[in-house]
PDB file of C-alpha atoms in Angstrom:
ATOM      1  CA  ALA A1200     112.220 101.240  92.712  1.00 78.00           C
ATOM      2  CA  GLN A1201     108.706 100.293  93.617  1.00 86.00           C
ATOM      3  CA  THR A1202     105.914 101.407  91.315  1.00 93.00           C
ATOM      4  CA  VAL A1203     102.129 101.176  91.370  1.00 97.00           C
ATOM      5  CA  THR A1204     100.085 101.194  88.172  1.00 97.00           C
ATOM      6  CA  GLN A1205      96.379 101.814  87.786  1.00 97.00           C
ATOM      7  CA  SER A1206      95.506 101.371  84.136  1.00 96.00           C
ATOM      8  CA  GLN A1207      91.900 102.563  84.343  1.00 97.00           C
ATOM      9  CA  PRO A1208      91.733 106.368  84.609  1.00 96.00           C
ATOM     10  CA  GLU A1209      87.931 106.279  84.791  1.00 97.00           C
ATOM     11  CA  MET A1210      85.268 103.678  85.470  1.00 97.00           C
ATOM     12  CA  SER A1211      81.503 103.807  85.651  1.00 97.00           C
ATOM     13  CA  VAL A1212      79.042 101.484  87.379  1.00 98.00           C
ATOM     14  CA  GLN A1213      75.303 101.361  87.829  1.00 98.00           C
ATOM     15  CA  GLU A1214      73.972 101.667  91.333  1.00 98.00           C
ATOM     16  CA  ALA A1215      73.654  98.225  93.001  1.00 97.00           C
ATOM     17  CA  GLU A1216      76.002  96.646  90.461  1.00 98.00           C
ATOM     18  CA  THR A1217      79.548  95.347  90.995  1.00 98.00           C
ATOM     19  CA  VAL A1218      82.707  96.962  89.709  1.00 98.00           C
ATOM     20  CA  THR A1219      86.359  95.920  89.829  1.00 98.00           C
ATOM     21  CA  LEU A1220      89.237  98.380  89.855  1.00 98.00           C
ATOM     22  CA  SER A1221      92.643  97.130  88.762  1.00 98.00           C
ATOM     23  CA  CYS A1222      96.055  97.711  90.250  1.00 98.00           C
ATOM     24  CA  THR A1223      99.450  96.215  89.553  1.00 98.00           C
ATOM     25  CA  TYR A1224     102.681  96.923  91.332  1.00 97.00           C
ATOM     26  CA  ASP A1225     106.325  96.191  91.020  1.00 96.00           C
ATOM     27  CA  THR A1226     108.643  95.425  93.897  1.00 91.00           C
ATOM     28  CA  SER A1227     111.522  93.162  94.774  1.00 89.00           C
ATOM     29  CA  GLU A1228     110.517  93.156  98.432  1.00 86.00           C
ATOM     30  CA  SER A1229     108.767  90.175  99.982  1.00 85.00           C
ATOM     31  CA  ASP A1230     107.145  91.954 102.901  1.00 84.00           C
ATOM     32  CA  TYR A1231     104.814  94.825 102.224  1.00 89.00           C
ATOM     33  CA  TYR A1232     101.310  96.162 102.584  1.00 90.00           C
ATOM     34  CA  LEU A1233      98.851  97.131  99.899  1.00 94.00           C
ATOM     35  CA  PHE A1234      96.015  99.571 100.354  1.00 94.00           C
ATOM     36  CA  TRP A1235      93.053 101.020  98.563  1.00 96.00           C
ATOM     37  CA  TYR A1236      92.221 104.591  99.469  1.00 96.00           C
ATOM     38  CA  LYS A1237      89.161 106.576  98.466  1.00 97.00           C
ATOM     39  CA  GLN A1238      89.305 110.325  97.872  1.00 96.00           C
ATOM     40  CA  PRO A1239      85.870 111.929  97.546  1.00 94.00           C
ATOM     41  CA  PRO A1240      85.391 115.534  96.372  1.00 90.00           C
ATOM     42  CA  SER A1241      86.168 116.701  99.921  1.00 86.00           C
ATOM     43  CA  ARG A1242      89.752 115.592  99.118  1.00 89.00           C
ATOM     44  CA  GLN A1243      90.227 113.688 102.365  1.00 89.00           C
ATOM     45  CA  MET A1244      91.850 110.318 101.799  1.00 93.00           C
ATOM     46  CA  ILE A1245      89.922 107.484 103.418  1.00 93.00           C
ATOM     47  CA  LEU A1246      91.272 103.968 103.857  1.00 92.00           C
ATOM     48  CA  VAL A1247      89.010 101.420 102.184  1.00 95.00           C
ATOM     49  CA  ILE A1248      90.898  98.184 102.687  1.00 94.00           C
ATOM     50  CA  ARG A1249      94.339  96.849 103.538  1.00 92.00           C
ATOM     51  CA  GLN A1250      96.173  93.650 102.625  1.00 93.00           C
ATOM     52  CA  GLU A1251      99.330  92.252 104.198  1.00 89.00           C
ATOM     53  CA  ALA A1252     101.488  90.507 101.604  1.00 90.00           C
ATOM     54  CA  TYR A1253     102.226  87.535 103.822  1.00 87.00           C
ATOM     55  CA  LYS A1254      98.521  86.743 104.137  1.00 86.00           C
ATOM     56  CA  GLN A1255      97.205  84.630 101.303  1.00 84.00           C
ATOM     57  CA  GLN A1256      93.606  85.216 102.259  1.00 89.00           C
ATOM     58  CA  ASN A1257      92.044  88.145 100.445  1.00 92.00           C
ATOM     59  CA  ALA A1258      90.929  91.010 102.654  1.00 91.00           C
ATOM     60  CA  THR A1259      87.261  91.953 102.800  1.00 92.00           C
ATOM     61  CA  GLU A1260      85.535  94.922 104.370  1.00 91.00           C
ATOM     62  CA  ASN A1261      81.763  94.836 104.025  1.00 95.00           C
ATOM     63  CA  ARG A1262      81.005  95.521 100.328  1.00 97.00           C
ATOM     64  CA  PHE A1263      84.692  95.889  99.479  1.00 97.00           C
ATOM     65  CA  SER A1264      86.992  92.985  98.756  1.00 96.00           C
ATOM     66  CA  VAL A1265      90.312  92.483  97.067  1.00 97.00           C
ATOM     67  CA  ASN A1266      91.809  89.909  94.765  1.00 96.00           C
ATOM     68  CA  PHE A1267      95.456  89.729  95.776  1.00 96.00           C
ATOM     69  CA  GLN A1268      97.707  87.778  93.432  1.00 95.00           C
ATOM     70  CA  LYS A1269     101.197  88.050  94.876  1.00 94.00           C
ATOM     71  CA  ALA A1270     103.024  86.198  92.120  1.00 94.00           C
ATOM     72  CA  ALA A1271     101.346  88.308  89.463  1.00 96.00           C
ATOM     73  CA  LYS A1272     101.778  91.455  91.586  1.00 96.00           C
ATOM     74  CA  SER A1273      98.138  92.284  91.138  1.00 97.00           C
ATOM     75  CA  PHE A1274      95.769  93.826  93.666  1.00 97.00           C
ATOM     76  CA  SER A1275      92.277  94.565  92.409  1.00 98.00           C
ATOM     77  CA  LEU A1276      89.383  96.055  94.366  1.00 98.00           C
ATOM     78  CA  LYS A1277      85.850  94.762  93.972  1.00 98.00           C
ATOM     79  CA  ILE A1278      82.969  96.944  95.076  1.00 98.00           C
ATOM     80  CA  SER A1279      79.697  95.072  95.393  1.00 98.00           C
ATOM     81  CA  ASP A1280      76.230  96.624  95.513  1.00 97.00           C
ATOM     82  CA  SER A1281      77.638  99.988  94.457  1.00 98.00           C
ATOM     83  CA  GLN A1282      76.153 103.031  96.117  1.00 97.00           C
ATOM     84  CA  LEU A1283      76.069 106.676  95.060  1.00 97.00           C
ATOM     85  CA  GLY A1284      78.395 107.464  97.948  1.00 96.00           C
ATOM     86  CA  ASP A1285      81.056 105.221  96.433  1.00 97.00           C
ATOM     87  CA  ALA A1286      81.673 107.780  93.701  1.00 97.00           C
ATOM     88  CA  ALA A1287      85.208 109.044  94.241  1.00 97.00           C
ATOM     89  CA  MET A1288      88.806 108.763  93.106  1.00 97.00           C
ATOM     90  CA  TYR A1289      90.304 105.456  94.200  1.00 98.00           C
ATOM     91  CA  PHE A1290      94.016 105.093  94.773  1.00 98.00           C
ATOM     92  CA  CYS A1291      95.972 101.893  95.096  1.00 97.00           C
ATOM     93  CA  ALA A1292      99.001 102.238  97.361  1.00 95.00           C
ATOM     94  CA  TYR A1293     102.029 100.181  98.314  1.00 93.00           C
ATOM     95  CA  CYS A1294     104.046 100.343 101.492  1.00 89.00           C
ATOM     96  CA  ALA A1295     107.184  98.325 102.014  1.00 83.00           C
ATOM     97  CA  LEU A1296     108.004  96.835 105.358  1.00 76.00           C
ATOM     98  CA  TYR A1297     111.763  96.716 105.534  1.00 68.00           C
ATOM     99  CA  GLY A1298     113.854  97.271 108.601  1.00 56.00           C
ATOM    100  CA  GLY A1299     110.629  96.811 110.538  1.00 47.00           C
ATOM    101  CA  ALA A1300     109.434 100.367 110.287  1.00 50.00           C
ATOM    102  CA  THR A1301     108.364 102.593 107.466  1.00 68.00           C
ATOM    103  CA  ASN A1302     105.220 104.372 106.479  1.00 75.00           C
ATOM    104  CA  LYS A1303     106.119 105.590 102.996  1.00 85.00           C
ATOM    105  CA  LEU A1304     103.146 105.069 100.717  1.00 90.00           C
ATOM    106  CA  ILE A1305     103.636 104.833  96.967  1.00 92.00           C
ATOM    107  CA  PHE A1306     100.429 105.653  95.134  1.00 95.00           C
ATOM    108  CA  GLY A1307      99.070 104.808  91.743  1.00 97.00           C
ATOM    109  CA  THR A1308      97.597 107.499  89.526  1.00 96.00           C
ATOM    110  CA  GLY A1309      94.043 106.778  90.611  1.00 97.00           C
ATOM    111  CA  THR A1310      90.786 105.608  89.069  1.00 98.00           C
ATOM    112  CA  LEU A1311      87.840 107.978  89.025  1.00 97.00           C
ATOM    113  CA  LEU A1312      84.699 105.960  89.745  1.00 98.00           C
ATOM    114  CA  ALA A1313      81.308 107.293  88.725  1.00 98.00           C
ATOM    115  CA  VAL A1314      78.144 105.658  90.050  1.00 97.00           C
ATOM    116  CA  GLN A1315      75.080 106.024  87.859  1.00 97.00           C
ATOM    117  CA  PRO A1316      71.646 106.039  89.535  1.00 95.00           C
TER     118      PRO A1316
ATOM    119  CA  LYS B 365      89.256 110.688 119.241  1.00 63.00           C
ATOM    120  CA  ALA B 366      90.149 113.714 117.137  1.00 76.00           C
ATOM    121  CA  GLY B 367      91.428 113.076 113.643  1.00 92.00           C
ATOM    122  CA  VAL B 368      94.404 114.537 111.844  1.00 95.00           C
ATOM    123  CA  THR B 369      94.259 118.319 111.755  1.00 96.00           C
ATOM    124  CA  GLN B 370      95.991 120.362 109.111  1.00 97.00           C
ATOM    125  CA  THR B 371      96.222 124.121 109.191  1.00 97.00           C
ATOM    126  CA  PRO B 372      95.616 126.276 107.348  1.00 97.00           C
ATOM    127  CA  ARG B 373      93.149 124.718 104.927  1.00 96.00           C
ATOM    128  CA  TYR B 374      93.839 127.219 102.177  1.00 97.00           C
ATOM    129  CA  LEU B 375      96.800 129.431 101.482  1.00 97.00           C
ATOM    130  CA  ILE B 376      97.750 131.854  98.733  1.00 98.00           C
ATOM    131  CA  LYS B 377     101.372 132.896  98.487  1.00 98.00           C
ATOM    132  CA  THR B 378     103.482 134.851  96.066  1.00 98.00           C
ATOM    133  CA  ARG B 379     106.351 133.330  94.147  1.00 98.00           C
ATOM    134  CA  GLY B 380     109.582 133.650  96.109  1.00 98.00           C
ATOM    135  CA  GLN B 381     107.913 133.667  99.508  1.00 98.00           C
ATOM    136  CA  GLN B 382     108.125 130.868 102.023  1.00 98.00           C
ATOM    137  CA  VAL B 383     105.323 128.976 103.714  1.00 98.00           C
ATOM    138  CA  THR B 384     104.847 126.776 106.756  1.00 98.00           C
ATOM    139  CA  LEU B 385     102.129 124.157 106.986  1.00 98.00           C
ATOM    140  CA  SER B 386     101.124 122.431 110.188  1.00 98.00           C
ATOM    141  CA  CYS B 387      99.858 118.956 110.974  1.00 98.00           C
ATOM    142  CA  SER B 388      98.599 117.631 114.288  1.00 97.00           C
ATOM    143  CA  PRO B 389      98.411 113.827 114.259  1.00 95.00           C
ATOM    144  CA  ILE B 390      95.969 111.582 116.029  1.00 92.00           C
ATOM    145  CA  SER B 391      96.704 111.445 119.732  1.00 91.00           C
ATOM    146  CA  GLY B 392      99.299 108.790 120.457  1.00 88.00           C
ATOM    147  CA  HIS B 393     100.527 108.526 116.875  1.00 89.00           C
ATOM    148  CA  ARG B 394     104.244 109.131 116.492  1.00 88.00           C
ATOM    149  CA  SER B 395     104.597 108.947 112.720  1.00 89.00           C
ATOM    150  CA  VAL B 396     103.704 111.850 110.463  1.00 93.00           C
ATOM    151  CA  SER B 397     104.136 111.717 106.706  1.00 93.00           C
ATOM    152  CA  TRP B 398     103.671 114.457 104.150  1.00 96.00           C
ATOM    153  CA  TYR B 399     102.477 114.100 100.562  1.00 97.00           C
ATOM    154  CA  GLN B 400     102.110 116.503  97.674  1.00 98.00           C
ATOM    155  CA  GLN B 401      99.174 116.004  95.320  1.00 97.00           C
ATOM    156  CA  THR B 402      99.087 117.682  91.919  1.00 96.00           C
ATOM    157  CA  PRO B 403      97.085 116.906  88.771  1.00 92.00           C
ATOM    158  CA  GLY B 404     100.270 116.301  86.815  1.00 89.00           C
ATOM    159  CA  GLN B 405     102.397 114.308  89.254  1.00 91.00           C
ATOM    160  CA  GLY B 406      99.714 112.700  91.372  1.00 93.00           C
ATOM    161  CA  LEU B 407     100.461 111.839  94.978  1.00 96.00           C
ATOM    162  CA  GLN B 408     104.111 112.018  95.876  1.00 96.00           C
ATOM    163  CA  PHE B 409     105.776 111.268  99.179  1.00 94.00           C
ATOM    164  CA  LEU B 410     107.687 114.174 100.669  1.00 96.00           C
ATOM    165  CA  PHE B 411     109.023 112.894 103.986  1.00 91.00           C
ATOM    166  CA  GLU B 412     108.171 111.023 107.152  1.00 91.00           C
ATOM    167  CA  TYR B 413     108.954 111.861 110.744  1.00 92.00           C
ATOM    168  CA  PHE B 414     108.884 109.430 113.609  1.00 89.00           C
ATOM    169  CA  SER B 415     109.610 110.479 117.165  1.00 88.00           C
ATOM    170  CA  GLU B 416     111.108 113.783 115.996  1.00 93.00           C
ATOM    171  CA  THR B 417     113.483 112.117 113.506  1.00 92.00           C
ATOM    172  CA  GLN B 418     113.187 112.182 109.736  1.00 91.00           C
ATOM    173  CA  ARG B 419     112.979 108.529 108.832  1.00 86.00           C
ATOM    174  CA  ASN B 420     112.389 108.725 105.115  1.00 85.00           C
ATOM    175  CA  LYS B 421     112.593 111.358 102.426  1.00 89.00           C
ATOM    176  CA  GLY B 422     111.143 111.613  98.944  1.00 91.00           C
ATOM    177  CA  ASN B 423     112.714 113.056  95.852  1.00 93.00           C
ATOM    178  CA  PHE B 424     112.079 116.754  96.405  1.00 96.00           C
ATOM    179  CA  PRO B 425     114.485 119.683  96.364  1.00 96.00           C
ATOM    180  CA  GLY B 426     115.983 121.045  99.541  1.00 96.00           C
ATOM    181  CA  ARG B 427     113.472 123.898  99.510  1.00 97.00           C
ATOM    182  CA  PHE B 428     111.094 121.418 101.086  1.00 98.00           C
ATOM    183  CA  SER B 429     111.850 120.708 104.700  1.00 97.00           C
ATOM    184  CA  GLY B 430     110.043 119.566 107.780  1.00 97.00           C
ATOM    185  CA  ARG B 431     110.311 118.881 111.438  1.00 97.00           C
ATOM    186  CA  GLN B 432     108.458 117.161 114.213  1.00 97.00           C
ATOM    187  CA  PHE B 433     108.024 118.327 117.750  1.00 97.00           C
ATOM    188  CA  SER B 434     108.019 116.334 120.953  1.00 95.00           C
ATOM    189  CA  ASN B 435     104.208 116.292 120.950  1.00 94.00           C
ATOM    190  CA  SER B 436     104.350 114.693 117.455  1.00 93.00           C
ATOM    191  CA  ARG B 437     102.968 117.751 115.729  1.00 97.00           C
ATOM    192  CA  SER B 438     104.770 118.355 112.473  1.00 98.00           C
ATOM    193  CA  GLU B 439     105.457 121.327 110.296  1.00 98.00           C
ATOM    194  CA  MET B 440     106.440 121.437 106.685  1.00 98.00           C
ATOM    195  CA  ASN B 441     108.235 124.414 105.201  1.00 98.00           C
ATOM    196  CA  VAL B 442     108.695 125.389 101.597  1.00 98.00           C
ATOM    197  CA  SER B 443     111.104 128.214 100.866  1.00 96.00           C
ATOM    198  CA  THR B 444     111.443 130.294  97.706  1.00 97.00           C
ATOM    199  CA  LEU B 445     108.062 129.227  96.420  1.00 98.00           C
ATOM    200  CA  GLU B 446     107.645 128.420  92.750  1.00 98.00           C
ATOM    201  CA  LEU B 447     104.444 128.290  90.727  1.00 97.00           C
ATOM    202  CA  GLY B 448     104.858 124.531  90.463  1.00 96.00           C
ATOM    203  CA  ASP B 449     104.578 124.209  94.228  1.00 98.00           C
ATOM    204  CA  SER B 450     100.857 124.885  93.950  1.00 98.00           C
ATOM    205  CA  ALA B 451      99.294 121.681  95.221  1.00 98.00           C
ATOM    206  CA  LEU B 452      97.256 119.965  97.862  1.00 97.00           C
ATOM    207  CA  TYR B 453      99.560 119.001 100.715  1.00 98.00           C
ATOM    208  CA  LEU B 454      98.349 116.044 102.696  1.00 97.00           C
ATOM    209  CA  CYS B 455      99.549 114.926 106.069  1.00 96.00           C
ATOM    210  CA  ALA B 456      99.139 111.350 107.286  1.00 94.00           C
ATOM    211  CA  SER B 457      99.342 110.080 110.820  1.00 92.00           C
ATOM    212  CA  SER B 458     100.274 106.472 111.512  1.00 87.00           C
ATOM    213  CA  GLY B 459     100.355 103.993 114.357  1.00 76.00           C
ATOM    214  CA  THR B 460     102.134 103.895 117.619  1.00 57.00           C
ATOM    215  CA  THR B 461     104.753 101.241 116.930  1.00 60.00           C
ATOM    216  CA  GLY B 462     106.325 102.577 113.780  1.00 51.00           C
ATOM    217  CA  VAL B 463     105.424  99.458 111.839  1.00 53.00           C
ATOM    218  CA  ALA B 464     103.508 100.094 108.619  1.00 56.00           C
ATOM    219  CA  THR B 465      99.849 100.412 109.444  1.00 69.00           C
ATOM    220  CA  GLU B 466      97.024 102.253 107.816  1.00 76.00           C
ATOM    221  CA  ALA B 467      97.618 105.955 107.520  1.00 85.00           C
ATOM    222  CA  PHE B 468      94.971 108.427 108.601  1.00 91.00           C
ATOM    223  CA  PHE B 469      94.952 111.521 106.466  1.00 93.00           C
ATOM    224  CA  GLY B 470      94.075 115.086 107.229  1.00 95.00           C
ATOM    225  CA  GLN B 471      91.919 117.193 104.928  1.00 94.00           C
ATOM    226  CA  GLY B 472      94.953 118.815 103.410  1.00 96.00           C
ATOM    227  CA  THR B 473      96.226 122.314 102.850  1.00 97.00           C
ATOM    228  CA  ARG B 474      95.542 123.780  99.429  1.00 97.00           C
ATOM    229  CA  LEU B 475      98.508 125.967  98.521  1.00 98.00           C
ATOM    230  CA  THR B 476      98.260 128.329  95.590  1.00 98.00           C
ATOM    231  CA  VAL B 477     101.378 130.152  94.456  1.00 98.00           C
ATOM    232  CA  VAL B 478     100.777 133.220  92.300  1.00 97.00           C
TER     233      VAL B 478
END
């Protein structure tokens, strides 16, 4: 069974600094997607960034970038120039792509990010 | 384009009752997934519907069921409610092709069982 592990329950960063959130996963599949979602106090899950496993190039989205190491099954999120609005719970998620069609997300336990002014 | 709409936002039910939650996906999306979020178990996949068919199911008891209508709106039903069913229930709407894409989430329904 696929699993997603986030080993950092809480992290803190100073405003304008850089922080990296860790995520590892376990799967025997070769085709899959990885995601980072943000859940602010409003509780609505917001997609931050997505990575297709077959792409070796790391995904970037403005201040957010990932370090995807497929062999190591590692998928970390780097937030640059942290802003107060980045404070939230961050979830790493895995989605297999077998049979050509599935949308089942497997989530990690989350990392609560605090941004200090 | 309207986002994913979940109703109601908050619900209080008594143990033993049943409840129905509703999710309207983004226009044109045919996949709707449901997740349960609790402090103890985190985010857990309940089931996914695509074009009115259940395509995937999580490890939940049969008290949890769902369906999808021809307009892609989905409902989730929980019968014989237990205290442990208290949770935030999130609905996610995905793409038009059925291939894994980013999921757009609703704001959730907060269910409290007393």
